[in-house]
Coordinates of C-alpha atoms in Angstrom, one line a residue:
Chain O
M1270 CA 35.9 -66.9 77.2
G1271 CA 39.5 -67.9 76.3
A1272 CA 42.6 -65.7 76.2
L1273 CA 42.1 -65.1 72.5
G1274 CA 38.5 -63.9 73.0
R1275 CA 39.7 -61.5 75.7
F1276 CA 42.5 -60.3 73.5
L1277 CA 40.1 -59.6 70.6
R1278 CA 37.7 -57.9 72.9
S1279 CA 40.3 -55.5 74.2
V1280 CA 41.9 -54.9 70.8
T1281 CA 38.7 -54.2 69.0
L1282 CA 37.4 -52.0 71.8
W1283 CA 34.3 -54.2 71.9
D1284 CA 33.0 -53.0 75.3
I1285 CA 33.5 -49.4 74.4
W1286 CA 31.5 -49.8 71.2
K1287 CA 28.8 -51.5 73.2
G1288 CA 28.7 -48.5 75.6
L1289 CA 28.6 -46.1 72.7
A1290 CA 25.7 -47.9 71.1
L1291 CA 23.8 -47.8 74.4
T1292 CA 24.1 -44.0 74.7
M1293 CA 23.2 -43.6 71.1
R1294 CA 20.1 -45.6 71.6
H1295 CA 19.1 -43.2 74.3
A1296 CA 19.9 -40.2 72.2
L1297 CA 17.5 -41.4 69.6
R1298 CA 14.6 -41.7 72.1
K1299 CA 12.3 -38.8 72.9
P1300 CA 13.5 -36.5 75.7
V1301 CA 11.8 -37.1 79.0
T1302 CA 11.9 -33.5 79.9
L1303 CA 8.7 -31.6 80.5
R1304 CA 8.9 -28.0 79.2
Y1305 CA 7.3 -26.7 82.3
P1306 CA 5.6 -23.4 81.9
E1307 CA 4.3 -24.5 78.5
Q1308 CA 3.6 -28.1 79.3
R1309 CA 2.3 -29.2 82.7
R1310 CA 2.1 -32.6 84.2
E1311 CA -1.3 -34.0 85.0
V1312 CA -1.4 -34.4 88.8
A1313 CA -2.8 -37.6 90.4
E1314 CA -6.4 -37.6 91.5
R1315 CA -5.4 -37.8 95.2
F1316 CA -2.6 -35.2 94.8
R1317 CA -2.2 -33.0 98.0
G1318 CA -1.9 -29.4 96.8
R1319 CA -3.3 -26.1 97.8
H1320 CA -6.2 -26.3 100.3
R1321 CA -9.7 -25.3 99.5
L1322 CA -12.8 -24.8 101.7
R1323 CA -15.9 -26.1 100.0
R1324 CA -19.5 -25.0 100.1
W1325 CA -22.7 -26.9 100.1
D1326 CA -24.7 -27.0 96.9
D1327 CA -26.9 -24.0 98.1
G1328 CA -23.8 -21.9 98.4
S1329 CA -23.4 -21.9 102.2
E1330 CA -20.1 -22.8 103.8
R1331 CA -19.5 -26.3 104.9
C1332 CA -17.1 -25.4 107.7
V1333 CA -18.6 -25.3 111.1
A1334 CA -15.3 -24.4 112.9
C1335 CA -15.2 -27.5 114.9
G1336 CA -11.4 -27.3 115.1
M1337 CA -10.7 -30.9 114.2
C1338 CA -8.4 -29.9 111.4
A1339 CA -6.5 -27.5 113.6
A1340 CA -6.2 -30.2 116.4
V1341 CA -4.9 -32.9 114.1
C1342 CA -2.5 -30.7 112.2
P1343 CA 1.0 -31.8 113.0
A1344 CA 2.6 -28.6 111.9
A1345 CA 0.0 -26.4 113.7
A1346 CA -0.5 -24.6 110.4
I1347 CA -4.3 -24.0 110.8
Y1348 CA -5.8 -21.3 112.9
I1349 CA -9.5 -21.0 113.5
E1350 CA -11.7 -18.6 115.3
P1351 CA -15.3 -19.8 115.5
G1352 CA -18.3 -17.5 115.2
E1353 CA -22.1 -17.7 115.3
T1354 CA -24.6 -16.5 112.7
Q1355 CA -27.8 -14.7 113.6
Y1356 CA -29.6 -18.1 113.3
G1357 CA -27.2 -19.6 115.9
E1358 CA -25.2 -21.6 113.3
R1359 CA -21.5 -22.0 113.9
F1360 CA -19.1 -20.8 111.2
A1361 CA -15.5 -20.0 110.9
K1362 CA -14.9 -16.3 111.5
V1363 CA -11.2 -16.7 110.8
Y1364 CA -9.8 -19.6 109.0
E1365 CA -6.1 -19.3 108.2
V1366 CA -3.7 -21.9 106.7
N1367 CA -0.1 -21.0 107.1
A1368 CA 1.5 -22.3 103.9
M1369 CA 5.0 -21.7 105.3
R1370 CA 4.2 -24.3 108.0
C1371 CA 2.0 -26.7 106.2
V1372 CA 3.6 -30.1 105.3
Y1373 CA 0.7 -31.1 103.0
C1374 CA 0.1 -34.3 104.9
G1375 CA -3.7 -34.2 104.3
F1376 CA -4.6 -35.0 107.9
C1377 CA -7.0 -32.0 108.0
V1378 CA -8.9 -33.4 105.1
E1379 CA -9.2 -36.8 106.8
A1380 CA -10.3 -35.2 110.1
C1381 CA -13.0 -32.9 108.7
P1382 CA -16.5 -34.3 109.5
Y1383 CA -18.2 -32.2 106.9
D1384 CA -15.6 -32.7 104.1
A1385 CA -15.3 -28.9 104.2
I1386 CA -11.5 -28.8 103.7
V1387 CA -10.0 -30.6 100.7
M1388 CA -6.8 -30.4 98.8
T1389 CA -6.6 -29.5 95.2
G1390 CA -4.1 -30.3 92.4
D1391 CA -2.7 -26.8 92.4
Y1392 CA 1.0 -26.8 93.3
E1393 CA 2.1 -23.4 92.1
M1394 CA 2.2 -21.5 95.4
A1395 CA 5.2 -19.3 95.1
E1396 CA 4.8 -15.7 96.3
Y1397 CA 7.0 -12.7 96.4
N1398 CA 5.8 -11.8 99.9
K1399 CA 5.8 -13.9 103.1
A1400 CA 2.5 -12.3 104.1
D1401 CA 0.9 -13.7 101.0
L1402 CA 1.7 -17.2 102.1
L1403 CA -0.7 -16.8 105.1
W1404 CA -3.8 -17.8 103.3
D1405 CA -6.9 -16.3 104.8
K1406 CA -10.5 -17.5 104.4
D1407 CA -11.2 -15.5 101.3
R1408 CA -8.4 -17.1 99.5
L1409 CA -9.2 -20.6 100.7
T1410 CA -13.0 -20.7 100.2
E1411 CA -14.2 -21.6 96.8
P1412 CA -16.2 -18.8 95.2
D1413 CA -19.9 -18.6 96.0
P1414 CA -21.8 -20.0 93.0
A1415 CA -24.5 -17.5 93.6
A1416 CA -22.1 -14.6 93.6
R1417 CA -20.4 -16.0 90.5
A1418 CA -23.8 -16.1 88.8
Q1419 CA -24.4 -12.5 89.8
E1420 CA -21.1 -11.4 88.4
S1421 CA -21.6 -12.9 85.0
Chain J
M159 CA 46.7 -2.8 38.9
T160 CA 50.2 -4.2 38.2
A161 CA 51.5 -7.2 39.9
S162 CA 53.7 -5.1 42.2
G163 CA 50.6 -3.1 43.1
V164 CA 49.0 -6.3 44.4
E165 CA 52.2 -7.1 46.2
Q166 CA 52.0 -3.8 48.0
F167 CA 48.6 -4.7 49.5
S168 CA 49.5 -8.3 50.3
W169 CA 49.8 -7.5 54.0
L170 CA 46.3 -6.2 53.9
I171 CA 45.0 -9.4 52.4
F172 CA 46.9 -11.3 55.0
A173 CA 45.5 -9.2 57.8
F174 CA 42.0 -9.7 56.4
K175 CA 42.4 -13.4 56.2
M176 CA 43.7 -13.6 59.7
L177 CA 40.8 -11.6 61.1
L178 CA 38.3 -13.7 59.2
I179 CA 39.8 -17.0 60.3
F180 CA 40.2 -16.0 63.9
A181 CA 36.7 -14.5 64.1
G182 CA 35.2 -17.5 62.5
F183 CA 37.2 -19.8 64.7
L184 CA 36.1 -18.0 67.9
T185 CA 32.5 -18.1 66.8
V186 CA 32.7 -21.8 66.1
T187 CA 34.4 -22.2 69.5
A188 CA 31.6 -20.3 71.3
Y189 CA 28.9 -22.4 69.6
N190 CA 30.9 -25.5 70.4
T191 CA 29.8 -25.1 74.0
L192 CA 26.2 -25.0 73.0
Y193 CA 26.8 -27.9 70.7
E194 CA 28.2 -29.9 73.6
R195 CA 25.3 -29.0 75.9
R196 CA 22.7 -30.0 73.4
V197 CA 24.4 -33.2 72.5
A198 CA 25.0 -34.1 76.1
A199 CA 21.3 -33.4 76.8
A200 CA 20.2 -35.6 73.9
L201 CA 22.4 -38.5 75.0
Q202 CA 20.8 -38.3 78.4
Q203 CA 17.3 -37.9 77.0
R204 CA 17.1 -34.3 78.1
V205 CA 16.4 -31.1 76.1
G206 CA 19.4 -28.9 76.9
P207 CA 19.5 -25.1 76.7
N208 CA 16.6 -23.9 74.4
R209 CA 15.4 -20.8 76.1
V210 CA 17.8 -18.0 74.8
G211 CA 16.8 -17.4 71.3
P212 CA 15.4 -19.9 68.8
L213 CA 16.8 -23.4 69.7
G214 CA 19.0 -21.7 72.3
L215 CA 21.2 -20.2 69.6
L216 CA 21.9 -17.1 71.6
Q217 CA 23.0 -19.1 74.7
P218 CA 26.8 -18.6 74.0
I219 CA 26.3 -14.9 73.9
A220 CA 24.4 -14.9 77.2
D221 CA 27.2 -17.0 78.7
G222 CA 29.8 -14.6 77.4
V223 CA 27.9 -11.6 78.9
K224 CA 27.5 -13.4 82.1
L225 CA 31.3 -14.2 82.3
I226 CA 32.2 -10.6 81.6
F227 CA 30.1 -9.3 84.4
K228 CA 31.2 -11.9 86.9
E229 CA 33.4 -10.7 89.8
D230 CA 37.0 -11.4 88.9
L231 CA 38.5 -12.9 92.0
T232 CA 42.2 -13.2 92.6
P233 CA 43.0 -15.4 95.6
A234 CA 45.4 -13.9 98.1
M235 CA 48.4 -16.1 97.9
V236 CA 48.7 -16.6 94.2
D237 CA 51.8 -15.9 92.1
R238 CA 50.2 -13.0 90.3
F239 CA 52.3 -12.8 87.2
L240 CA 51.9 -16.4 86.3
Y241 CA 48.3 -16.5 87.5
F242 CA 47.4 -13.8 84.9
L243 CA 49.7 -15.3 82.2
A244 CA 48.3 -18.8 82.3
P245 CA 44.9 -18.3 80.7
S246 CA 46.4 -16.2 78.0
I247 CA 48.9 -18.9 77.2
T248 CA 46.2 -21.5 76.9
M249 CA 44.1 -19.3 74.7
S250 CA 46.9 -18.0 72.4
C251 CA 48.3 -21.5 71.9
T252 CA 44.9 -22.6 70.6
L253 CA 44.8 -19.6 68.3
A254 CA 48.4 -20.3 67.2
I255 CA 47.5 -23.9 66.2
I256 CA 44.8 -22.8 63.8
A257 CA 47.2 -20.6 61.9
V258 CA 48.5 -23.5 59.8
I259 CA 45.2 -25.4 59.3
P260 CA 43.7 -25.0 55.8
F261 CA 40.0 -24.7 56.4
T262 CA 39.3 -24.5 52.7
E263 CA 41.2 -23.7 49.5
N264 CA 43.7 -20.9 50.4
A265 CA 42.0 -20.2 53.7
V266 CA 45.1 -20.8 55.7
I267 CA 47.0 -18.0 57.5
A268 CA 50.5 -19.5 57.2
D269 CA 51.0 -22.1 54.6
F270 CA 54.5 -23.2 55.2
N271 CA 56.6 -26.2 54.7
V272 CA 57.0 -27.6 58.2
G273 CA 53.4 -27.0 59.3
L274 CA 53.1 -30.4 60.9
L275 CA 56.2 -29.9 63.0
Y276 CA 54.8 -26.5 64.0
L277 CA 51.5 -28.2 65.0
L278 CA 53.4 -30.6 67.3
A279 CA 55.4 -27.9 68.8
V280 CA 52.6 -25.5 69.5
S281 CA 50.2 -28.1 70.8
S282 CA 52.8 -29.2 73.4
L283 CA 53.3 -25.6 74.4
A284 CA 49.6 -25.4 75.4
V285 CA 50.3 -27.5 78.4
Y286 CA 52.3 -24.6 79.9
G287 CA 49.1 -22.7 80.4
I288 CA 47.7 -25.5 82.4
V289 CA 50.8 -26.3 84.4
L290 CA 51.4 -22.6 85.2
A291 CA 47.8 -22.2 86.2
G292 CA 48.1 -25.1 88.6
W293 CA 51.4 -23.9 90.0
S294 CA 50.5 -20.3 90.4
S295 CA 47.1 -20.9 92.0
N296 CA 48.6 -22.0 95.3
S297 CA 46.0 -24.7 95.7
K298 CA 46.6 -28.4 96.1
Y299 CA 43.9 -29.3 93.6
S300 CA 45.2 -27.0 91.0
L301 CA 48.7 -28.2 91.4
L302 CA 47.7 -31.8 91.1
G303 CA 45.7 -31.0 88.0
G304 CA 48.7 -29.2 86.4
L305 CA 51.1 -32.1 87.2
R306 CA 48.7 -34.7 85.8
S307 CA 48.3 -32.6 82.7
S308 CA 52.0 -32.4 82.0
A309 CA 52.6 -36.1 82.5
Q310 CA 49.6 -36.9 80.3
M311 CA 50.8 -34.6 77.6
I312 CA 54.3 -36.1 77.5
S313 CA 52.9 -39.6 77.3
Y314 CA 50.5 -38.9 74.5
E315 CA 52.7 -36.6 72.5
L316 CA 54.6 -39.7 71.5
A317 CA 51.5 -41.4 70.1
I318 CA 50.6 -38.3 68.3
G319 CA 54.1 -38.0 66.9
L320 CA 54.1 -41.5 65.6
S321 CA 50.7 -41.0 63.9
V322 CA 51.9 -37.8 62.4
A323 CA 55.0 -39.6 61.1
L324 CA 52.7 -42.0 59.5
V325 CA 50.9 -39.2 57.7
V326 CA 54.2 -37.7 56.6
M327 CA 55.2 -41.0 55.2
L328 CA 51.9 -41.4 53.3
S329 CA 51.9 -38.0 51.9
G330 CA 55.6 -37.2 51.6
S331 CA 55.3 -33.7 53.0
F332 CA 55.1 -31.7 56.2
N333 CA 53.0 -29.1 54.5
L334 CA 49.4 -29.4 55.5
S335 CA 48.1 -28.2 52.1
Q336 CA 50.2 -30.8 50.5
V337 CA 48.9 -33.4 52.9
I338 CA 45.4 -32.6 51.9
A339 CA 46.2 -32.5 48.2
E340 CA 47.7 -36.0 48.5
Q341 CA 44.4 -37.3 49.7
Q342 CA 42.3 -36.2 46.8
V343 CA 41.6 -39.8 45.7
H344 CA 42.1 -41.8 48.9
W345 CA 41.9 -40.4 52.4
N346 CA 44.8 -41.4 54.6
L347 CA 42.3 -43.3 56.6
W348 CA 41.8 -45.8 53.8
K349 CA 45.4 -46.1 52.7
Y350 CA 47.1 -49.5 53.1
P351 CA 44.1 -50.9 55.1
P352 CA 44.0 -51.4 57.9
L353 CA 47.3 -49.5 58.7
G354 CA 45.8 -46.0 58.0
L355 CA 42.8 -46.8 60.1
I356 CA 44.9 -47.9 63.0
G357 CA 47.0 -44.8 62.7
F358 CA 43.7 -42.8 62.7
F359 CA 42.5 -44.5 65.9
V360 CA 45.8 -44.0 67.7
F361 CA 45.8 -40.3 66.7
Y362 CA 42.1 -39.9 67.6
I363 CA 42.5 -41.3 71.1
A364 CA 45.7 -39.5 71.7
M365 CA 44.0 -36.3 70.6
L366 CA 41.3 -37.0 73.2
A367 CA 44.0 -37.1 75.8
E368 CA 45.8 -34.0 74.3
T369 CA 42.7 -31.9 74.5
N370 CA 41.9 -33.2 78.0
R371 CA 38.6 -34.6 76.9
A372 CA 36.9 -37.4 78.8
P373 CA 37.8 -40.2 79.4
F374 CA 41.2 -38.6 79.8
D375 CA 40.1 -35.4 81.6
F376 CA 42.6 -35.7 84.4
P377 CA 43.6 -32.1 84.7
E378 CA 40.0 -31.2 85.5
A379 CA 38.6 -34.4 87.1
E380 CA 35.7 -32.7 88.9
Q381 CA 35.1 -35.6 91.3
E382 CA 38.7 -35.8 92.4
L383 CA 40.2 -32.4 92.0
V384 CA 37.1 -30.1 92.1
A385 CA 38.0 -28.5 88.8
G386 CA 41.7 -29.1 88.7
F387 CA 43.9 -26.4 87.3
H388 CA 41.2 -23.8 87.0
T389 CA 39.7 -24.2 90.5
E390 CA 40.9 -20.8 91.5
Y391 CA 39.9 -19.0 88.4
S392 CA 36.8 -16.9 87.8
A393 CA 35.2 -14.6 85.3
M394 CA 37.1 -13.8 82.1
K395 CA 40.2 -15.6 83.2
F396 CA 38.2 -18.7 83.6
A397 CA 36.6 -18.0 80.2
G398 CA 40.1 -17.9 78.7
F399 CA 40.6 -21.5 79.8
Y400 CA 37.2 -22.4 78.5
I401 CA 37.8 -20.8 75.1
G402 CA 41.2 -22.6 75.0
E403 CA 39.6 -25.9 75.9
Y404 CA 36.8 -25.8 73.4
G405 CA 38.9 -24.1 70.8
N406 CA 41.4 -26.9 71.3
M407 CA 38.7 -29.4 70.5
V408 CA 37.8 -27.6 67.3
A409 CA 41.5 -27.4 66.4
A410 CA 42.0 -31.1 67.2
A411 CA 39.1 -32.1 65.1
S412 CA 40.3 -29.9 62.2
I413 CA 43.8 -31.4 62.4
T414 CA 42.3 -34.9 62.5
A415 CA 40.2 -34.1 59.5
V416 CA 43.2 -32.7 57.6
L417 CA 45.6 -35.5 58.4
F418 CA 43.3 -38.5 58.0
L419 CA 40.0 -37.4 56.4
G420 CA 41.1 -35.5 53.4
G421 CA 40.5 -32.0 54.9
Y422 CA 38.1 -29.9 52.8
Q423 CA 37.8 -32.5 50.1
L424 CA 34.8 -34.6 49.3
P425 CA 35.2 -38.4 49.3
L426 CA 34.4 -41.1 46.7
G427 CA 35.9 -39.3 43.7
L428 CA 33.4 -36.4 44.1
Q429 CA 36.3 -34.0 44.6
A430 CA 37.2 -34.2 40.9
K431 CA 33.8 -32.7 40.1
V432 CA 34.3 -30.0 42.6
A433 CA 37.8 -29.2 41.3
A434 CA 36.2 -28.8 37.9
I435 CA 34.0 -26.0 39.0
D436 CA 35.4 -22.7 37.6
A437 CA 33.9 -20.3 40.1
Y438 CA 36.5 -19.8 42.8
W439 CA 34.1 -18.8 45.5
V440 CA 31.8 -21.7 44.9
R441 CA 34.7 -24.1 45.2
M442 CA 35.8 -22.4 48.4
L443 CA 32.4 -22.5 50.0
I444 CA 31.9 -26.1 49.2
G445 CA 35.3 -26.8 50.7
L446 CA 34.4 -24.9 53.8
A447 CA 31.1 -26.7 54.2
V448 CA 32.8 -30.1 53.8
M449 CA 35.5 -29.2 56.3
L450 CA 33.0 -27.9 58.9
T451 CA 30.9 -31.0 58.5
K452 CA 33.9 -33.2 59.1
V453 CA 34.8 -31.1 62.1
A454 CA 31.2 -31.3 63.5
V455 CA 31.1 -35.0 63.1
L456 CA 34.4 -35.5 64.8
I457 CA 33.5 -33.2 67.7
F458 CA 30.2 -35.0 68.0
T459 CA 32.2 -38.2 68.6
Y460 CA 34.2 -36.4 71.3
F461 CA 31.0 -35.6 73.0
W462 CA 29.6 -39.0 72.5
V463 CA 32.7 -40.6 74.0
R464 CA 32.6 -38.1 76.9
W465 CA 29.1 -38.8 77.9
T466 CA 29.5 -42.6 77.6
L467 CA 32.8 -43.6 79.2
P468 CA 33.9 -43.1 82.8
R469 CA 37.3 -41.5 83.4
Y470 CA 40.3 -43.8 83.3
R471 CA 42.3 -44.4 86.4
Y472 CA 45.6 -42.5 86.3
D473 CA 47.9 -45.6 86.0
Q474 CA 45.6 -47.0 83.3
L475 CA 46.0 -43.8 81.3
M476 CA 49.8 -44.2 81.6
E477 CA 49.7 -47.8 80.7
L478 CA 47.5 -47.1 77.7
G479 CA 49.9 -44.4 76.5
W480 CA 53.2 -46.1 77.0
K481 CA 52.5 -49.8 76.8
R482 CA 49.8 -49.8 74.1
F483 CA 50.0 -46.8 71.9
V484 CA 53.7 -46.4 71.6
P485 CA 54.3 -50.0 70.5
I486 CA 51.2 -50.0 68.3
G487 CA 52.3 -46.7 66.7
L488 CA 55.8 -47.9 66.1
A489 CA 54.7 -51.3 64.6
N490 CA 52.2 -49.4 62.5
L491 CA 54.8 -47.1 61.2
M492 CA 57.2 -50.0 60.4
L493 CA 54.5 -52.0 58.7
T494 CA 53.5 -49.1 56.6
A495 CA 57.1 -48.5 55.6
I496 CA 57.5 -52.1 54.5
Y497 CA 54.2 -52.0 52.8
M498 CA 55.0 -48.9 50.9
L499 CA 58.5 -50.2 49.9
A500 CA 57.0 -53.4 48.7
W501 CA 54.4 -51.5 46.8
Q502 CA 57.0 -49.5 45.0
R503 CA 59.4 -52.3 44.3
L504 CA 56.7 -54.6 43.0
G505 CA 55.2 -51.7 41.0
W506 CA 51.7 -52.2 42.2
G507 CA 50.3 -49.0 40.7
A508 CA 50.1 -45.8 42.8

């Protein structure tokens, strides 16, 4: 570009017009904002959110309190106390996930031999009380399908 | 009622007019903040404040309430008298400017013959608020902001003066109502093309500098000076600066509209039709709507420029003011004078 071209560019504010056109193009596009409480983003299939303890199809709990999850947990967020049923089957008497410690790495899910613990797409975990962030077994276990059938 | 009876109550009419214009102006100023936030959001593909009331229309009220209830801190080592005086100077200068602006037919508080000189005088006074705030705050950032502001104001006052001189030449009057009346057929923007247009651009950019808008927002300059002259201010004293700043923007846009865009008049010969309407109030309301539209469009361009361009470097600002705008303004003034003279001598109409 010659001296004349440079002069014309500076006098006509060419570069500034270009910049203004760029921002105007963006102004005419749809906002990318998600209006959160009303609109929610679909989470990915493998999203690592709130934990959940699954049941077998017959309604019995999958967890056998082997302690693999607690052992692999890098944040030591899982606490398990094993127990035995009257038939001599192992189950988790206490199963606690400390949400204040959990780093949502998903190692517990990988470690579980019975696919008992999984992670869901739920990411709204705020509480008013610290105690409520210590999730006990009742909160973690998915509802018993049999119990649900009775309720309804 | 006799004529003298009306005269008796003229002060009342005057007071009413004043109240109406000031209240209207402050409302527009408050909503100017919301306007900026929405426009800024749109330019960045965001949504902007839309929670308080429909479309966020109550946001300025919420902001005002918040500012009133904020703790009003006064730093320990400030010069108290000047520290308290500064925001009120900024605010009152802004309000003083609008006294001479005709927003629509007869809607002007003081319609006097040297209105344009008054505008120049008062808009330069406004810098005292910023300089005193910077000085009295006893903070290095504030002081730098204040100093920059004064230097900037001095440099751009010249460009503004030259553009105003152009307008005075084109309309042959210092009276703002007269300036508007002269633009009934052709706005000053389109007179002697492209001379009017150049004058408009110089004035517009100088006004950006005068109102401390980006890309000339040196007194504030968040990244360099934290918040410049109002770093040490909080609560309602801060709000005083804020009102002053956003009010200045409205005032600057109004002045630009009056000087170059025909004020409250419609373009393209439509004004003749409006003038033919008998009903005074209808004429007045149309005028007000036209004026507000022009102001809104001009303010939109202020926002647009702000959210597009980065801040100038300080020496670039000075170079632009002294080495570009002053020569361009002078040459423009001279050419217009020659043009006008030739026009008259050769008797080319008008």
